[in-house]
Amino acid sequence: MSENNSNNVNRGKVYLVGAGPGDPGLITLKGLNILKRAEVLVYDHLASKKLLKFAPESAELIYAGKKGNVHHAFTQDEINQMLVDHAKSGKRVVRLKGGDPFIFGRGGEEIEELVAAGVSFEVVPGVTSATAAATYAGIPITHRDYTSSVAFITGHEDPTKKDSRVAWDKIATGIGTLVFYMGIKNLPNIADRLIKHGRDPKSKVAVIRWASTTEQRSIIGTLDNIADKVSEAGIKPPALIVIGEVVGLRDTINWFEKKPLFGKSILVTRTRDQASELVMLLEESGAECLEGSTIALVDPDSWAEVDNGLDSIENYDWLLFTSINAINFFFKRLRQKGMDARDLKGPKIGVVGSVTADILRDYGIRADLLPKEFTGEGLADALLENGVEGKKVLLPRAKKAHEILPEKLREGGAQVDIAPVYQNVQPDDYGIVRQALEEKQIDMVTFTSSSTVRNFLEMLDIKDDEEFKRLVGDVKIASIGPITSKTAREKGLTVDVQPEIYTIPNMVDAIVDYYVNK
């Protein structure tokens, strides 16, 4: 064996990481840090797909999902061998499992195989589905006024076993709160056995599906009627069963399902890099977000105009920024030219709004001018009040943008030099978004610029009015401001939500108000 191959074998390692129950925010910090360094990522059906974006782009992603008895991408033996083979090839392998790997996650079996093969490993616990399901359903699984004991029990034992290893006679009356994993198909049998062994038929029961996600659904009943209620509601796996008097506290403690946007599906059309704040705020209010970026930002075809402006920056009276993107791309080019914020000491700097001013401050510069109205027109009016005749203005912006700001300044006597620092291009595929609209899975679409409106409709490739009505006729529209709203209306869309202050947080507040007051 060569020295390099020997080093690779020694470096290979498997990390068994608990992904948590569904909400990607519930993964541990240690688990997330390991995920970010994965070379091979083997993930399960119940591990949130939103976590995949944290893996390096170079990582090999392998779906090893298992959905009950319906579909297995790989058998357990194949998964075990896959982990061994990748680790022995010298790779850093992350095995991402829903919930906690050692609580009905077959993590112990996988580790035994790694030990037998002489593979180095580490286990990172995760938030188990039982505690998450109860918490997100508003049920404390222990409470000193009700119970001090809880048991986690499989509702789906190995079918090859002759006898059950569950001590039904003991758990029926000896444990305060019972939590059954994977028990939906066996729910009638579970209820019958508990009642047969002495559990009160009127014991409170909660069945929680897709716990901690915006698809969460909770059915409440008692042991003697819960099977019928679950059947009538069409509840299918994945779901957990919580049995005990603590279920009654849900009436008081239920919090997650009462969020103002719970159950609403909202399409975010911002660029993938910028969507995080909007998605985070919407999800905090309970919404399910589908990220369907309509814009990808790339460098301009030429940096000539920008470079000319930077080379003579001391000759300008004003440097204006109308977007976060303009700031980020401008400073990217500044660094590429070996310059920094000290080289911008000549002109005064104006920004379009408070968020833009905050981003500028991150680069070490305080804006000299912030308009009352956070639009390009508002920035133009603020400058005109100060007088711009004979002033020289540098405007770094998108290659294609509204001309209101430069036109008004030129009318006021200013010389405005436009320097494209980035351009918008359309992402390649929009099939998932189109399918979601076809299946009526989108309640609202958010637009944060005129480009997002235009690209959204172009990428849907709508052929006629009938198709337009079918896809977007019933979908609510949220626009960040009047210019974006104007574009939306020109394209035949009805704007339902527009904040008074044109920022992302205010936009989310307006969406919440719309649904709360609807």
Coordinates of C-alpha atoms in Angstrom, one line a residue:
M1 CA 0.0 0.0 0.0
S2 CA 1.3 3.4 -0.9
E3 CA 1.9 6.1 1.7
N4 CA -0.9 8.3 0.4
N5 CA -3.4 5.4 0.4
S6 CA -2.4 4.6 4.0
N7 CA -3.0 8.2 5.0
N8 CA -6.4 8.1 3.3
V9 CA -7.5 5.0 5.2
N10 CA -6.4 6.5 8.5
R11 CA -8.3 9.7 7.7
G12 CA -11.6 8.1 6.8
K13 CA -14.2 8.4 9.4
V14 CA -18.0 8.2 9.8
Y15 CA -20.0 10.7 11.8
L16 CA -23.4 9.5 12.8
V17 CA -25.3 12.8 13.2
G18 CA -28.8 13.3 14.6
A19 CA -30.7 15.8 12.3
G20 CA -33.5 16.4 14.7
P21 CA -37.2 15.8 14.1
G22 CA -38.0 18.0 11.1
D23 CA -37.3 21.7 11.9
P24 CA -33.8 22.1 10.5
G25 CA -33.1 24.7 13.2
L26 CA -33.2 21.9 15.8
I27 CA -29.9 20.2 14.6
T28 CA -27.1 20.7 17.2
L29 CA -24.3 23.2 16.6
K30 CA -21.8 20.3 16.6
G31 CA -23.9 18.4 14.1
L32 CA -24.1 21.4 11.8
N33 CA -20.4 22.0 11.9
I34 CA -19.6 18.4 11.0
L35 CA -22.2 18.6 8.2
K36 CA -20.4 21.6 6.7
R37 CA -17.2 19.5 6.4
A38 CA -18.8 16.4 4.9
E39 CA -17.2 14.7 1.9
V40 CA -19.9 12.1 1.6
L41 CA -23.4 12.7 3.0
V42 CA -25.8 9.8 3.5
Y43 CA -29.2 11.1 4.5
D44 CA -32.6 9.6 5.5
H45 CA -36.1 10.4 4.5
L46 CA -36.9 12.1 7.9
A47 CA -33.8 14.3 7.8
S48 CA -34.8 17.8 6.7
K49 CA -33.8 18.4 3.1
K50 CA -33.1 22.0 4.0
L51 CA -30.0 20.8 5.9
L52 CA -28.5 19.5 2.6
K53 CA -27.6 23.1 1.6
F54 CA -25.0 23.2 4.4
A55 CA -23.0 20.4 2.9
P56 CA -20.1 21.6 0.7
E57 CA -20.9 21.8 -3.0
S58 CA -18.2 19.2 -3.6
A59 CA -19.8 16.6 -1.2
E60 CA -21.3 13.5 -2.7
L61 CA -25.0 13.3 -1.6
I62 CA -26.6 9.9 -1.2
Y63 CA -30.3 9.4 -0.4
A64 CA -30.7 6.4 1.7
G65 CA -34.3 7.1 2.8
K66 CA -36.8 4.6 4.0
K67 CA -40.5 5.2 4.1
G68 CA -42.0 2.5 6.3
N69 CA -42.6 -0.6 4.2
V70 CA -43.3 1.4 1.0
H71 CA -39.9 2.2 -0.4
H72 CA -36.3 1.6 0.5
A73 CA -33.6 3.3 -1.5
F74 CA -31.1 0.9 0.1
T75 CA -31.4 -2.0 2.5
Q76 CA -29.9 -1.6 5.9
D77 CA -27.1 -4.0 5.0
E78 CA -26.3 -1.9 1.9
I79 CA -26.2 1.3 3.9
N80 CA -23.8 -0.3 6.4
Q81 CA -21.5 -1.4 3.6
M82 CA -21.7 2.0 1.9
L83 CA -20.5 3.7 5.1
V84 CA -17.7 1.3 5.5
D85 CA -16.6 1.6 1.9
H86 CA -16.6 5.4 1.7
A87 CA -14.7 5.6 5.1
K88 CA -12.1 3.1 4.0
S89 CA -11.5 5.1 0.8
G90 CA -10.4 7.9 3.1
K91 CA -13.6 10.1 3.1
R92 CA -15.2 12.0 5.8
V93 CA -18.7 10.5 5.8
V94 CA -21.7 12.0 7.5
R95 CA -24.6 9.8 8.2
L96 CA -27.5 12.2 8.7
K97 CA -30.4 10.5 10.5
G98 CA -33.8 12.0 11.5
G99 CA -34.3 12.6 15.3
D100 CA -31.6 10.9 17.4
P101 CA -29.5 8.0 16.0
F102 CA -29.8 5.9 19.1
I103 CA -33.5 6.2 19.7
F104 CA -35.2 3.9 17.3
G105 CA -32.8 5.1 14.6
R106 CA -30.8 1.8 14.1
G107 CA -27.7 3.8 14.9
G108 CA -26.4 1.1 17.2
E109 CA -26.6 -1.4 14.4
E110 CA -24.7 0.8 12.0
I111 CA -22.0 1.5 14.6
E112 CA -21.6 -2.2 15.3
E113 CA -20.8 -2.7 11.6
L114 CA -18.3 0.1 11.6
V115 CA -16.5 -1.4 14.7
A116 CA -16.4 -4.8 13.0
A117 CA -14.9 -3.2 9.9
G118 CA -12.3 -1.2 12.0
V119 CA -13.7 2.1 10.8
S120 CA -13.3 5.2 13.0
F121 CA -16.6 6.9 14.0
E122 CA -18.2 9.5 16.2
V123 CA -21.9 9.9 17.2
V124 CA -23.6 13.3 17.6
P125 CA -27.0 13.1 19.4
G126 CA -30.0 14.8 18.0
V127 CA -33.3 16.1 19.3
T128 CA -35.5 13.0 19.3
S129 CA -38.9 13.1 17.7
A130 CA -40.8 12.3 20.9
T131 CA -39.7 15.4 22.8
A132 CA -40.0 17.6 19.7
A133 CA -43.5 16.3 18.8
A134 CA -44.8 16.8 22.3
T135 CA -43.2 20.2 22.7
Y136 CA -44.4 21.5 19.3
A137 CA -47.9 20.2 20.0
G138 CA -48.0 22.0 23.4
I139 CA -47.6 18.9 25.5
P140 CA -45.0 18.6 28.3
I141 CA -44.2 14.9 28.5
T142 CA -43.4 15.3 32.2
H143 CA -45.1 17.6 34.7
R144 CA -44.9 17.4 38.4
D145 CA -48.6 17.8 38.8
Y146 CA -49.4 14.9 36.5
T147 CA -46.5 12.5 36.0
S148 CA -42.8 12.0 36.7
S149 CA -42.3 9.1 34.4
V150 CA -42.2 8.7 30.6
A151 CA -41.4 5.7 28.3
F152 CA -40.4 5.7 24.7
I153 CA -41.7 2.6 23.0
T154 CA -41.6 1.3 19.4
G155 CA -45.0 0.9 17.8
H156 CA -43.5 -1.2 15.1
E157 CA -41.5 -4.2 16.5
D158 CA -39.4 -6.4 14.3
P159 CA -42.0 -8.5 12.5
T160 CA -39.7 -11.6 12.6
K161 CA -39.9 -11.8 16.4
K162 CA -42.3 -14.4 17.8
D163 CA -43.2 -12.5 21.0
S164 CA -43.5 -8.8 21.8
R165 CA -40.7 -7.4 24.0
V166 CA -43.0 -4.7 25.2
A167 CA -44.1 -5.4 28.7
W168 CA -47.7 -4.2 28.1
D169 CA -48.9 -5.3 31.6
K170 CA -46.2 -3.1 33.2
I171 CA -46.3 0.0 31.0
A172 CA -50.1 0.2 30.8
T173 CA -50.4 1.3 34.4
G174 CA -46.8 1.8 35.6
I175 CA -45.7 4.7 33.4
G176 CA -47.3 8.2 33.4
T177 CA -46.6 9.2 29.8
L178 CA -46.2 6.8 26.9
V179 CA -44.7 7.8 23.6
F180 CA -45.0 5.4 20.7
Y181 CA -42.7 5.7 17.7
M182 CA -43.9 4.4 14.3
G183 CA -47.2 3.2 15.7
I184 CA -49.8 4.6 13.3
K185 CA -50.5 1.4 11.5
N186 CA -50.7 -0.5 14.8
L187 CA -52.7 2.2 16.7
P188 CA -55.8 0.1 17.2
N189 CA -53.7 -2.8 18.5
I190 CA -51.7 -0.5 20.8
A191 CA -54.9 1.0 22.3
D192 CA -56.5 -2.4 22.8
R193 CA -53.5 -3.8 24.5
L194 CA -53.2 -0.9 26.9
I195 CA -56.9 -1.0 27.8
K196 CA -56.7 -4.8 28.2
H197 CA -53.9 -4.4 30.7
G198 CA -55.6 -1.8 32.8
R199 CA -55.1 1.7 31.2
D200 CA -58.2 3.8 31.5
P201 CA -60.0 3.9 28.1
K202 CA -60.6 7.6 28.6
S203 CA -56.8 8.3 28.9
K204 CA -56.0 11.3 26.8
V205 CA -54.1 10.7 23.5
A206 CA -52.4 12.9 21.0
V207 CA -51.2 11.8 17.5
I208 CA -48.8 14.3 16.0
R209 CA -47.8 14.1 12.3
W210 CA -44.7 15.7 10.8
A211 CA -43.8 17.2 14.2
S212 CA -42.0 20.6 14.3
T213 CA -42.6 21.3 10.6
T214 CA -45.2 23.6 9.1
E215 CA -47.0 20.4 7.9
Q216 CA -47.6 19.4 11.6
R217 CA -51.0 18.1 12.4
S218 CA -52.3 17.0 15.7
I219 CA -55.3 14.8 16.5
I220 CA -56.6 14.6 20.0
G221 CA -58.7 11.9 21.5
T222 CA -58.9 9.1 24.1
L223 CA -57.6 5.6 24.0
D224 CA -61.1 4.2 23.1
N225 CA -61.6 6.6 20.1
I226 CA -58.2 7.7 18.9
A227 CA -57.9 5.0 16.2
D228 CA -61.2 6.0 14.6
K229 CA -60.3 9.7 14.8
V230 CA -56.9 9.1 13.1
S231 CA -58.5 7.0 10.4
E232 CA -61.2 9.6 9.7
A233 CA -58.5 12.3 9.5
G234 CA -56.4 10.3 7.1
I235 CA -53.3 10.6 9.2
K236 CA -50.4 8.6 7.9
P237 CA -46.8 8.1 8.9
P238 CA -44.6 9.8 10.1
A239 CA -46.4 10.4 13.3
L240 CA -46.0 9.9 17.0
I241 CA -48.5 8.8 19.7
V242 CA -48.4 10.5 23.1
I243 CA -50.6 9.0 25.8
G244 CA -51.1 10.5 29.3
E245 CA -52.9 13.1 31.3
V246 CA -50.3 15.7 30.2
V247 CA -52.0 15.7 26.8
G248 CA -54.8 17.8 28.5
L249 CA -52.3 20.7 28.9
R250 CA -52.3 21.2 25.2
D251 CA -55.3 23.5 25.5
T252 CA -53.2 25.9 27.6
I253 CA -49.7 25.4 26.2
N254 CA -50.3 24.9 22.4
W255 CA -48.1 27.5 20.7
F256 CA -46.7 26.3 17.4
E257 CA -50.0 25.6 15.6
K258 CA -51.3 29.0 16.7
K259 CA -48.6 31.0 14.8
P260 CA -50.2 33.5 12.5
L261 CA -48.9 32.0 9.2
F262 CA -49.2 28.4 10.3
G263 CA -50.4 26.3 7.4
K264 CA -49.7 28.9 4.8
S265 CA -47.3 28.1 1.9
I266 CA -45.4 31.1 0.6
L267 CA -43.1 31.2 -2.4
V268 CA -40.0 33.4 -2.0
T269 CA -38.7 34.6 -5.4
R270 CA -35.6 36.5 -4.1
T271 CA -32.1 35.5 -5.1
R272 CA -31.0 32.4 -3.2
D273 CA -28.3 34.5 -1.4
Q274 CA -30.7 37.1 -0.2
A275 CA -33.7 34.9 0.6
S276 CA -32.5 33.8 4.1
E277 CA -33.8 36.8 6.0
L278 CA -37.3 36.7 4.4
V279 CA -37.5 32.9 4.7
M280 CA -36.4 33.1 8.4
L281 CA -39.0 35.7 9.3
L282 CA -41.8 34.0 7.5
E283 CA -41.0 30.6 9.0
E284 CA -40.8 32.2 12.5
S285 CA -44.4 33.2 11.9
G286 CA -45.3 29.7 11.0
A287 CA -45.2 29.7 7.2
E288 CA -43.9 27.0 4.9
C289 CA -41.5 28.6 2.5
L290 CA -40.7 27.3 -1.0
E291 CA -37.6 29.0 -2.3
G292 CA -38.0 29.6 -6.0
S293 CA -35.3 32.1 -6.9
T294 CA -36.1 34.1 -10.1
I295 CA -32.8 35.8 -10.2
A296 CA -29.2 34.8 -10.0
L297 CA -26.6 37.6 -9.6
V298 CA -23.4 37.6 -11.6
D299 CA -20.6 40.0 -12.5
P300 CA -21.2 42.5 -15.2
D301 CA -19.9 41.7 -18.7
S302 CA -17.3 44.5 -18.2
W303 CA -15.9 46.3 -15.1
A304 CA -14.8 49.2 -17.3
E305 CA -17.4 51.8 -16.0
V306 CA -16.8 50.8 -12.4
D307 CA -13.1 50.9 -12.8
N308 CA -13.2 54.3 -14.4
G309 CA -15.4 55.6 -11.5
L310 CA -13.0 54.1 -8.9
D311 CA -9.9 55.5 -10.6
S312 CA -11.4 59.0 -10.4
I313 CA -13.5 58.6 -7.3
E314 CA -12.2 61.9 -5.8
N315 CA -13.8 63.8 -8.6
Y316 CA -17.3 62.8 -7.6
D317 CA -19.6 64.7 -5.2
W318 CA -21.9 61.8 -4.5
L319 CA -21.7 58.0 -4.5
L320 CA -25.2 56.4 -4.4
F321 CA -26.3 52.9 -3.5
T322 CA -29.9 51.7 -4.2
S323 CA -29.6 48.1 -3.1
I324 CA -27.6 45.7 -0.9
N325 CA -26.5 43.9 -4.1
A326 CA -24.9 47.1 -5.5
I327 CA -23.0 47.6 -2.3
N328 CA -21.7 44.0 -2.1
F329 CA -20.6 43.8 -5.8
F330 CA -19.1 47.3 -5.6
F331 CA -16.9 46.5 -2.6
K332 CA -16.0 43.2 -4.2
R333 CA -14.5 45.1 -7.1
L334 CA -13.0 47.6 -4.7
R335 CA -11.0 44.8 -3.1
Q336 CA -10.1 43.2 -6.4
K337 CA -8.4 46.5 -7.3
G338 CA -6.4 46.5 -4.1
M339 CA -8.5 49.4 -2.6
D340 CA -10.6 49.7 0.5
A341 CA -13.0 52.1 2.2
R342 CA -10.3 54.7 2.8
D343 CA -10.2 55.3 -1.0
L344 CA -13.8 56.5 -0.9
K345 CA -13.1 59.6 1.2
G346 CA -13.9 62.0 -1.6
P347 CA -17.7 61.9 -2.3
K348 CA -20.6 61.9 0.1
I349 CA -22.5 58.7 0.1
G350 CA -26.3 58.3 -0.1
V351 CA -28.3 55.1 0.3
V352 CA -31.9 54.2 -0.5
G353 CA -33.0 52.8 2.9
S354 CA -32.1 51.8 6.4
V355 CA -31.2 48.2 5.6
T356 CA -28.9 49.4 2.8
A357 CA -27.3 51.8 5.3
D358 CA -26.8 49.0 7.8
I359 CA -25.0 46.9 5.1
L360 CA -22.8 49.9 4.2
R361 CA -21.9 50.3 7.9
D362 CA -20.7 46.7 7.8
Y363 CA -18.1 47.9 5.3
G364 CA -17.0 50.6 7.8
I365 CA -18.8 53.6 6.2
R366 CA -21.7 55.7 7.5
A367 CA -24.1 57.0 5.0
D368 CA -24.4 60.8 4.6
L369 CA -27.9 60.7 3.2
L370 CA -30.9 58.5 4.0
P371 CA -34.2 59.5 2.4
K372 CA -37.5 59.6 4.2
E373 CA -39.1 57.4 1.5
F374 CA -37.0 54.2 0.8
T375 CA -37.2 54.3 -2.9
G376 CA -35.0 55.5 -5.8
E377 CA -37.4 58.3 -6.3
G378 CA -37.2 59.2 -2.6
L379 CA -33.5 59.3 -2.8
A380 CA -33.6 61.5 -5.8
D381 CA -36.0 63.9 -4.0
A382 CA -33.7 64.1 -1.0
L383 CA -30.7 64.9 -3.2
L384 CA -32.7 67.5 -5.1
E385 CA -33.6 69.3 -1.8
N386 CA -29.9 69.7 -1.2
G387 CA -29.3 70.9 -4.7
V388 CA -27.5 68.8 -7.4
E389 CA -26.9 71.3 -10.2
G390 CA -23.3 70.9 -11.4
K391 CA -22.7 67.9 -9.1
K392 CA -21.1 64.8 -10.3
V393 CA -22.8 61.5 -9.2
L394 CA -21.5 57.9 -9.4
L395 CA -24.3 55.3 -9.4
P396 CA -23.2 51.6 -9.1
R397 CA -26.2 49.5 -9.8
A398 CA -27.6 46.5 -11.8
K399 CA -27.0 46.4 -15.5
K400 CA -30.8 46.8 -16.0
A401 CA -32.6 49.0 -13.5
H402 CA -35.3 51.7 -13.2
E403 CA -34.2 55.1 -14.6
I404 CA -36.2 57.3 -12.2
L405 CA -33.2 58.2 -10.0
P406 CA -30.7 59.1 -12.7
E407 CA -33.4 60.9 -14.8
K408 CA -34.5 63.1 -11.9
L409 CA -31.0 63.9 -11.0
R410 CA -30.1 64.8 -14.5
E411 CA -33.2 67.0 -14.7
G412 CA -31.9 68.8 -11.7
G413 CA -28.6 69.5 -13.4
A414 CA -26.4 66.7 -12.1
Q415 CA -24.0 64.6 -14.2
V416 CA -24.8 61.0 -13.4
D417 CA -22.4 58.2 -14.4
I418 CA -24.0 54.7 -14.2
A419 CA -21.6 51.9 -13.4
P420 CA -23.0 48.4 -13.7
V421 CA -21.6 46.3 -10.8
Y422 CA -23.8 43.2 -11.4
Q423 CA -26.5 41.8 -13.7
N424 CA -29.5 39.7 -13.2
V425 CA -29.8 36.4 -15.0
Q426 CA -32.6 33.8 -14.7
P427 CA -31.9 30.4 -13.0
D428 CA -32.2 27.4 -15.3
D429 CA -35.1 25.4 -13.9
Y430 CA -38.5 26.4 -12.5
G431 CA -40.3 23.1 -12.7
I432 CA -40.8 22.6 -9.0
V433 CA -42.5 26.0 -8.7
R434 CA -44.7 25.4 -11.7
Q435 CA -45.8 22.0 -10.3
A436 CA -46.6 23.5 -6.9
L437 CA -48.8 26.2 -8.5
E438 CA -50.5 23.5 -10.7
E439 CA -51.3 21.5 -7.6
K440 CA -52.5 24.6 -5.7
Q441 CA -49.8 24.3 -3.0
I442 CA -48.9 27.9 -3.0
D443 CA -51.0 30.5 -1.0
M444 CA -48.9 33.6 -1.6
V445 CA -46.0 34.7 -3.8
T446 CA -43.6 37.4 -2.5
F447 CA -41.8 39.9 -4.8
T448 CA -39.0 42.1 -3.7
S449 CA -38.2 43.8 -7.0
S450 CA -39.6 44.4 -10.5
S451 CA -37.1 41.8 -11.8
T452 CA -38.5 39.1 -9.6
V453 CA -42.0 39.8 -11.0
R454 CA -40.9 39.8 -14.7
N455 CA -38.6 36.7 -14.3
F456 CA -41.3 34.8 -12.3
L457 CA -43.8 35.1 -15.1
E458 CA -41.2 34.5 -17.9
M459 CA -39.9 31.4 -16.1
L460 CA -43.4 30.0 -15.8
D461 CA -43.7 30.3 -19.6
I462 CA -47.4 31.0 -19.4
K463 CA -49.0 30.5 -22.9
D464 CA -52.4 32.2 -22.6
D465 CA -54.9 33.9 -20.2
E466 CA -56.5 30.6 -19.3
E467 CA -53.2 29.2 -18.1
F468 CA -52.3 32.5 -16.3
K469 CA -55.6 32.3 -14.4
R470 CA -55.1 28.6 -13.6
L471 CA -51.6 29.1 -12.2
V472 CA -51.7 32.4 -10.5
G473 CA -55.3 33.6 -10.6
D474 CA -56.0 32.5 -7.0
V475 CA -52.6 33.1 -5.5
K476 CA -52.1 36.1 -3.2
I477 CA -49.4 38.6 -4.1
A478 CA -47.1 40.4 -1.6
S479 CA -44.9 43.2 -3.0
I480 CA -42.2 45.1 -1.1
G481 CA -43.0 48.5 -2.5
P482 CA -44.8 50.7 -5.0
I483 CA -42.4 50.2 -7.9
T484 CA -42.6 46.5 -7.6
S485 CA -46.4 46.7 -7.2
K486 CA -46.7 48.8 -10.4
T487 CA -44.8 46.2 -12.4
A488 CA -46.9 43.4 -10.9
R489 CA -50.2 45.2 -11.9
E490 CA -48.8 45.9 -15.4
K491 CA -48.3 42.1 -15.7
G492 CA -51.9 41.4 -14.7
L493 CA -51.3 40.5 -11.1
T494 CA -53.4 41.8 -8.2
V495 CA -51.3 43.0 -5.3
D496 CA -52.8 42.0 -2.0
V497 CA -50.0 43.1 0.4
Q498 CA -47.6 46.1 0.4
P499 CA -46.0 47.4 3.5
E500 CA -45.9 51.2 4.3
I501 CA -42.2 51.0 4.9
Y502 CA -40.4 49.1 2.1
T503 CA -38.2 46.7 4.1
I504 CA -38.2 42.9 4.5
P505 CA -39.3 42.9 8.2
N506 CA -42.1 45.3 7.4
M507 CA -43.2 43.2 4.5
V508 CA -43.4 40.1 6.7
D509 CA -45.4 42.2 9.3
A510 CA -47.8 43.2 6.5
I511 CA -48.3 39.6 5.4
V512 CA -49.0 38.6 9.0
D513 CA -51.5 41.4 9.4
Y514 CA -53.2 40.4 6.1
Y515 CA -53.8 36.8 7.2
V516 CA -54.7 37.7 10.8
N517 CA -57.3 40.3 9.8
K518 CA -58.6 38.4 6.8

